[in-house]
Amino acid sequence: MRVKINRNVCPAHLAFCERCLGQFLKYPMGYERRCFEELEDDGQETLTIELHSGDHDVVLTLDQTQRNLLAGEGWAQFVNFDVPMYRNDVERKHSALVTA
């Protein structure tokens, strides 16, 4: 399976984001996907996550053991950039859309 995630479209803080992705990793076909832009069954046993967060793009290819690890530990410690807890720029954009 291949998924494309754009974290910039959701104003949730990092702890929620990690829990949300963790739920997907455990229950891929039975969980709401708030920031998923694409979900494709590519016939592979591994899960490929194309993750966009801030100005960073990373691709994670995970087997079942790695999926379980990320589901429990969170994804932020497995990428090579600092992931902010809060993203005020996204929240501002989201708030502007709601009040418009």
Backbone as ProteinMPNN parsed JSONL, in Angstrom:
{"seq_chain_A": "MRVKINRNVCPAHLAFCERCLGQFLKYPMGYERRCFEELEDDGQETLTIELHSGDHDVVLTLDQTQRNLLAGEGWAQFVNFDVPMYRNDVERKHSALVTA", "coords_chain_A": {"N_chain_A": [[0.844, -1.163, 0.0], [0.413, 2.283, -0.657], [0.632, 5.529, 0.624], [-0.03, 9.015, 0.591], [0.715, 11.689, 2.523], [-0.147, 14.837, 3.747], [0.801, 16.797, 6.067], [0.521, 19.472, 6.46], [-2.07, 20.344, 6.014], [-3.656, 19.952, 8.185], [-4.437, 21.275, 11.321], [-3.799, 20.065, 13.745], [-1.901, 19.323, 16.731], [1.391, 17.85, 17.228], [1.342, 15.526, 18.913], [-1.29, 14.585, 18.627], [-1.249, 14.102, 15.88], [0.674, 12.052, 15.668], [-0.644, 10.033, 17.065], [-2.891, 9.728, 15.47], [-1.795, 8.847, 12.964], [-0.673, 6.527, 13.971], [-2.965, 5.014, 14.631], [-3.954, 4.579, 12.057], [-1.842, 2.986, 11.082], [-2.221, 0.686, 12.559], [-4.859, -0.03, 11.92], [-5.456, 0.035, 8.936], [-7.553, 0.122, 6.991], [-9.745, 0.954, 8.347], [-9.905, 3.507, 9.486], [-10.329, 6.981, 9.909], [-8.919, 9.285, 7.659], [-7.475, 12.071, 7.935], [-5.47, 13.805, 6.825], [-4.65, 12.606, 4.538], [-3.764, 12.533, 1.199], [-3.613, 10.79, -0.908], [-4.358, 7.342, -1.355], [-3.379, 4.213, -2.086], [-3.65, 0.938, -3.248], [-0.995, -0.789, -3.936], [-0.237, -3.367, -4.26], [1.974, -4.246, -2.856], [3.663, -5.755, -0.048], [4.826, -4.168, 1.806], [4.363, -0.971, 3.399], [4.296, 2.151, 1.976], [4.951, 5.379, 2.869], [4.53, 8.591, 1.889], [5.445, 11.45, 3.138], [4.657, 14.759, 3.841], [5.66, 17.516, 5.61], [5.627, 20.641, 6.931], [8.281, 22.228, 5.402], [9.413, 19.944, 4.557], [9.97, 16.774, 3.007], [9.567, 13.316, 3.145], [10.122, 9.849, 2.612], [8.893, 6.885, 3.798], [9.355, 3.462, 4.025], [7.803, 0.706, 5.129], [7.824, -2.403, 6.829], [5.716, -4.918, 8.399], [6.587, -5.159, 11.097], [7.998, -2.751, 11.473], [5.885, -0.97, 11.047], [4.306, -1.504, 13.299], [6.083, -0.625, 15.274], [6.309, 2.169, 14.692], [3.63, 2.842, 15.097], [3.405, 2.614, 17.836], [5.528, 4.156, 18.896], [5.5, 6.614, 17.596], [5.912, 8.754, 14.738], [7.679, 10.928, 14.479], [10.245, 10.718, 15.621], [11.601, 9.186, 13.834], [12.297, 10.494, 11.548], [14.493, 12.681, 9.671], [14.521, 15.378, 10.494], [13.688, 18.187, 12.598], [10.609, 18.101, 14.139], [8.053, 20.29, 14.706], [6.047, 20.755, 17.668], [3.74, 22.325, 17.711], [2.054, 24.066, 15.102], [1.766, 27.018, 14.263], [1.402, 28.556, 11.936], [-0.18, 26.95, 10.263], [-2.455, 26.718, 11.838], [-3.308, 29.371, 11.87], [-3.976, 29.78, 9.155], [-6.024, 27.881, 8.949], [-7.867, 28.92, 10.8], [-8.459, 31.348, 9.545], [-9.819, 30.443, 7.304], [-12.093, 29.348, 8.476], [-13.341, 31.59, 9.613], [-13.893, 33.146, 7.441]], "CA_chain_A": [[0.0, 0.0, 0.0], [1.133, 3.557, -0.694], [-0.172, 6.669, 1.038], [0.598, 10.326, 0.531], [0.211, 12.454, 3.664], [0.247, 16.244, 3.789], [0.544, 17.242, 7.434], [0.272, 20.916, 6.46], [-3.49, 20.663, 5.867], [-4.342, 19.698, 9.454], [-3.84, 22.104, 12.373], [-3.603, 19.325, 14.998], [-0.536, 19.313, 17.251], [2.162, 16.657, 16.908], [0.905, 14.347, 19.665], [-2.496, 14.078, 17.969], [-0.819, 13.61, 14.574], [1.327, 10.756, 15.846], [-1.664, 9.066, 17.455], [-3.728, 9.529, 14.29], [-1.075, 7.964, 12.05], [-0.543, 5.242, 14.655], [-4.223, 4.288, 14.46], [-3.976, 4.112, 10.676], [-0.882, 1.894, 10.94], [-2.816, -0.513, 13.16], [-6.143, -0.332, 11.271], [-5.343, 0.836, 7.722], [-8.77, 0.302, 6.214], [-10.862, 1.304, 9.194], [-9.625, 4.695, 10.269], [-10.459, 8.237, 9.173], [-7.618, 9.77, 7.194], [-7.659, 13.518, 7.852], [-4.479, 14.523, 6.02], [-4.228, 11.762, 3.419], [-4.105, 13.035, -0.131], [-3.744, 9.622, -1.785], [-4.297, 6.019, -0.743], [-3.345, 3.331, -3.24], [-3.22, -0.442, -3.048], [-0.011, -1.038, -4.985], [0.062, -4.787, -4.28], [3.189, -4.536, -2.09], [3.471, -6.12, 1.348], [5.292, -3.04, 2.615], [3.595, 0.269, 3.336], [5.109, 3.304, 1.629], [4.347, 6.641, 3.296], [5.142, 9.814, 1.374], [5.027, 12.399, 4.162], [5.04, 16.166, 3.686], [5.442, 18.227, 6.872], [6.35, 21.899, 6.834], [9.008, 22.297, 4.136], [10.142, 18.684, 4.443], [9.355, 15.598, 2.402], [10.283, 12.099, 3.484], [9.458, 8.615, 2.213], [9.134, 5.779, 4.725], [8.888, 2.165, 3.544], [7.698, -0.028, 6.39], [7.249, -3.741, 6.901], [4.752, -5.005, 9.495], [7.275, -4.891, 12.361], [8.256, -1.31, 11.516], [4.58, -0.31, 11.212], [3.938, -1.634, 14.708], [6.99, 0.238, 16.024], [5.882, 3.553, 14.496], [2.312, 3.013, 15.706], [3.583, 2.771, 19.276], [6.54, 5.154, 19.253], [5.298, 7.879, 16.902], [6.754, 8.849, 13.544], [8.573, 12.087, 14.488], [11.628, 10.374, 15.965], [12.182, 8.381, 12.769], [12.604, 11.333, 10.397], [15.768, 13.379, 9.865], [14.328, 16.811, 10.714], [12.953, 18.507, 13.82], [9.177, 18.262, 13.889], [7.513, 21.14, 15.768], [4.848, 20.278, 18.347], [2.623, 23.143, 17.238], [2.306, 24.719, 13.819], [0.907, 28.193, 14.306], [1.076, 29.03, 10.593], [-1.296, 26.146, 9.775], [-3.62, 27.076, 12.626], [-3.758, 30.675, 11.406], [-4.636, 29.577, 7.871], [-7.254, 27.162, 9.223], [-8.78, 29.858, 11.444], [-8.896, 32.32, 8.547], [-10.809, 29.789, 6.465], [-13.314, 29.167, 9.245], [-14.002, 32.87, 9.851], [-14.201, 33.816, 6.167]], "C_chain_A": [[0.897, 1.238, 0.0], [0.165, 4.652, -0.281], [0.653, 7.941, 0.921], [-0.085, 11.184, 1.591], [0.746, 13.878, 3.585], [-0.135, 16.781, 5.163], [0.19, 18.723, 7.49], [-1.205, 21.274, 6.351], [-4.286, 20.475, 7.159], [-3.676, 20.498, 10.573], [-3.564, 21.362, 13.688], [-2.137, 19.335, 15.422], [0.089, 17.933, 17.044], [1.668, 15.412, 17.646], [-0.354, 13.739, 19.046], [-2.129, 13.441, 16.633], [-0.183, 12.227, 14.695], [0.324, 9.675, 16.239], [-2.553, 8.725, 16.259], [-3.051, 8.585, 13.3], [-0.891, 6.584, 12.666], [-1.803, 4.399, 14.524], [-4.35, 3.763, 13.035], [-3.032, 2.918, 10.492], [-1.426, 0.593, 11.517], [-4.056, -0.967, 12.408], [-6.24, 0.422, 9.939], [-6.648, 1.047, 6.95], [-9.953, 0.754, 7.064], [-10.641, 2.54, 10.027], [-9.725, 5.928, 9.386], [-9.073, 8.792, 8.865], [-7.701, 11.263, 6.941], [-6.721, 14.209, 6.879], [-3.985, 13.706, 4.829], [-4.696, 12.374, 2.105], [-4.301, 11.898, -1.126], [-3.636, 8.358, -0.954], [-4.415, 5.02, -1.883], [-2.904, 1.935, -2.82], [-2.296, -0.794, -4.206], [0.419, -2.507, -5.053], [1.294, -5.193, -3.49], [2.836, -4.937, -0.652], [3.914, -5.001, 2.279], [4.347, -1.856, 2.426], [4.566, 1.398, 3.032], [4.333, 4.553, 2.019], [5.168, 7.774, 2.706], [4.606, 10.935, 2.26], [5.563, 13.794, 3.865], [4.681, 16.869, 4.995], [6.282, 19.49, 6.852], [6.97, 22.02, 5.46], [9.738, 20.992, 3.829], [9.295, 17.604, 3.786], [10.213, 14.391, 2.751], [9.452, 10.907, 3.011], [9.882, 7.528, 3.195], [8.566, 4.511, 4.095], [8.965, 1.203, 4.719], [7.161, -1.439, 6.199], [6.336, -3.781, 8.133], [5.383, -4.697, 10.856], [7.532, -3.394, 12.528], [6.96, -0.518, 11.678], [4.146, -0.341, 12.668], [4.797, -0.728, 15.582], [6.561, 1.697, 15.907], [4.525, 3.817, 15.14], [2.431, 3.254, 17.206], [4.487, 3.921, 19.677], [6.264, 6.538, 18.67], [6.3, 8.028, 15.772], [7.833, 9.913, 13.643], [10.022, 11.737, 14.81], [12.319, 9.559, 14.882], [12.454, 9.178, 11.493], [13.849, 12.16, 10.705], [15.618, 14.898, 9.926], [13.542, 17.01, 12.007], [11.5, 18.798, 13.473], [8.605, 19.115, 15.017], [6.238, 20.549, 16.377], [3.616, 21.01, 17.831], [3.015, 23.811, 15.94], [1.355, 25.901, 13.711], [0.524, 28.702, 12.924], [-0.097, 28.251, 10.006], [-2.558, 26.513, 10.523], [-4.188, 28.423, 12.177], [-4.517, 30.548, 10.091], [-5.977, 28.905, 8.069], [-8.282, 28.095, 9.849], [-9.314, 30.876, 10.452], [-9.95, 31.714, 7.634], [-12.136, 29.638, 7.178], [-14.065, 30.469, 9.425], [-14.401, 33.583, 8.581], [-15.606, 33.541, 5.698]], "O_chain_A": [[1.986, 1.239, 0.575], [-0.968, 4.711, -0.758], [1.867, 7.939, 1.125], [-1.3, 11.382, 1.563], [1.94, 14.094, 3.383], [-1.281, 17.176, 5.383], [-0.388, 19.179, 8.477], [-1.559, 22.431, 6.582], [-5.47, 20.809, 7.209], [-2.461, 20.402, 10.751], [-3.132, 21.987, 14.656], [-1.239, 19.353, 14.58], [-0.606, 16.969, 16.723], [1.588, 14.341, 17.044], [-0.471, 12.517, 18.949], [-2.633, 12.372, 16.289], [-0.479, 11.334, 13.901], [0.432, 8.532, 15.794], [-2.923, 7.567, 16.064], [-3.669, 7.623, 12.845], [-0.945, 5.578, 11.959], [-1.714, 3.187, 14.327], [-4.798, 2.636, 12.823], [-3.385, 1.947, 9.822], [-1.12, -0.486, 11.01], [-4.285, -2.169, 12.27], [-7.032, 1.358, 9.826], [-6.809, 2.085, 6.308], [-11.057, 0.919, 6.543], [-11.131, 2.628, 11.153], [-9.259, 5.922, 8.246], [-8.176, 8.768, 9.708], [-7.976, 11.675, 5.814], [-7.144, 15.122, 6.17], [-3.006, 14.08, 4.184], [-5.873, 12.69, 1.932], [-5.069, 12.03, -2.079], [-2.906, 8.315, 0.036], [-5.435, 4.98, -2.571], [-1.905, 1.774, -2.12], [-2.752, -1.063, -5.318], [1.326, -2.856, -5.809], [1.633, -6.376, -3.454], [1.819, -4.499, -0.114], [3.434, -4.897, 3.408], [3.633, -1.76, 1.428], [5.55, 1.583, 3.748], [3.208, 4.767, 1.567], [6.359, 7.902, 2.99], [3.443, 11.322, 2.142], [6.762, 13.986, 3.665], [3.532, 16.821, 5.436], [7.508, 19.423, 6.767], [6.269, 21.926, 4.453], [10.586, 20.948, 2.938], [8.082, 17.53, 3.979], [11.439, 14.444, 2.662], [8.222, 10.959, 3.013], [11.072, 7.283, 3.398], [7.409, 4.496, 3.675], [10.044, 0.92, 5.239], [6.171, -1.649, 5.498], [6.202, -2.777, 8.833], [4.758, -4.033, 11.682], [7.307, -2.839, 13.603], [6.94, 0.498, 12.374], [3.677, 0.66, 13.209], [4.293, -0.126, 16.53], [6.459, 2.391, 16.918], [4.295, 4.903, 15.674], [1.649, 4.011, 17.781], [4.243, 4.588, 20.683], [6.751, 7.536, 19.202], [7.406, 7.492, 15.839], [8.837, 9.809, 12.939], [10.937, 12.397, 14.317], [13.509, 9.268, 14.999], [12.803, 8.597, 10.466], [14.216, 12.322, 11.869], [16.495, 15.625, 9.459], [12.822, 16.117, 12.453], [11.206, 19.636, 12.621], [8.665, 18.708, 16.178], [5.445, 19.918, 15.677], [2.585, 20.399, 17.55], [4.192, 24.089, 15.712], [0.272, 25.792, 13.137], [-0.574, 29.232, 12.752], [-0.932, 28.835, 9.315], [-3.626, 26.613, 9.92], [-5.405, 28.596, 12.111], [-5.583, 31.143, 9.928], [-6.966, 29.293, 7.446], [-9.451, 28.065, 9.467], [-10.491, 31.233, 10.504], [-10.883, 32.407, 7.229], [-13.193, 29.782, 6.563], [-15.295, 30.477, 9.396], [-15.176, 34.537, 8.632], [-16.013, 34.033, 4.645]]}, "name": "protein", "num_of_chains": 1, "seq": "MRVKINRNVCPAHLAFCERCLGQFLKYPMGYERRCFEELEDDGQETLTIELHSGDHDVVLTLDQTQRNLLAGEGWAQFVNFDVPMYRNDVERKHSALVTA"}
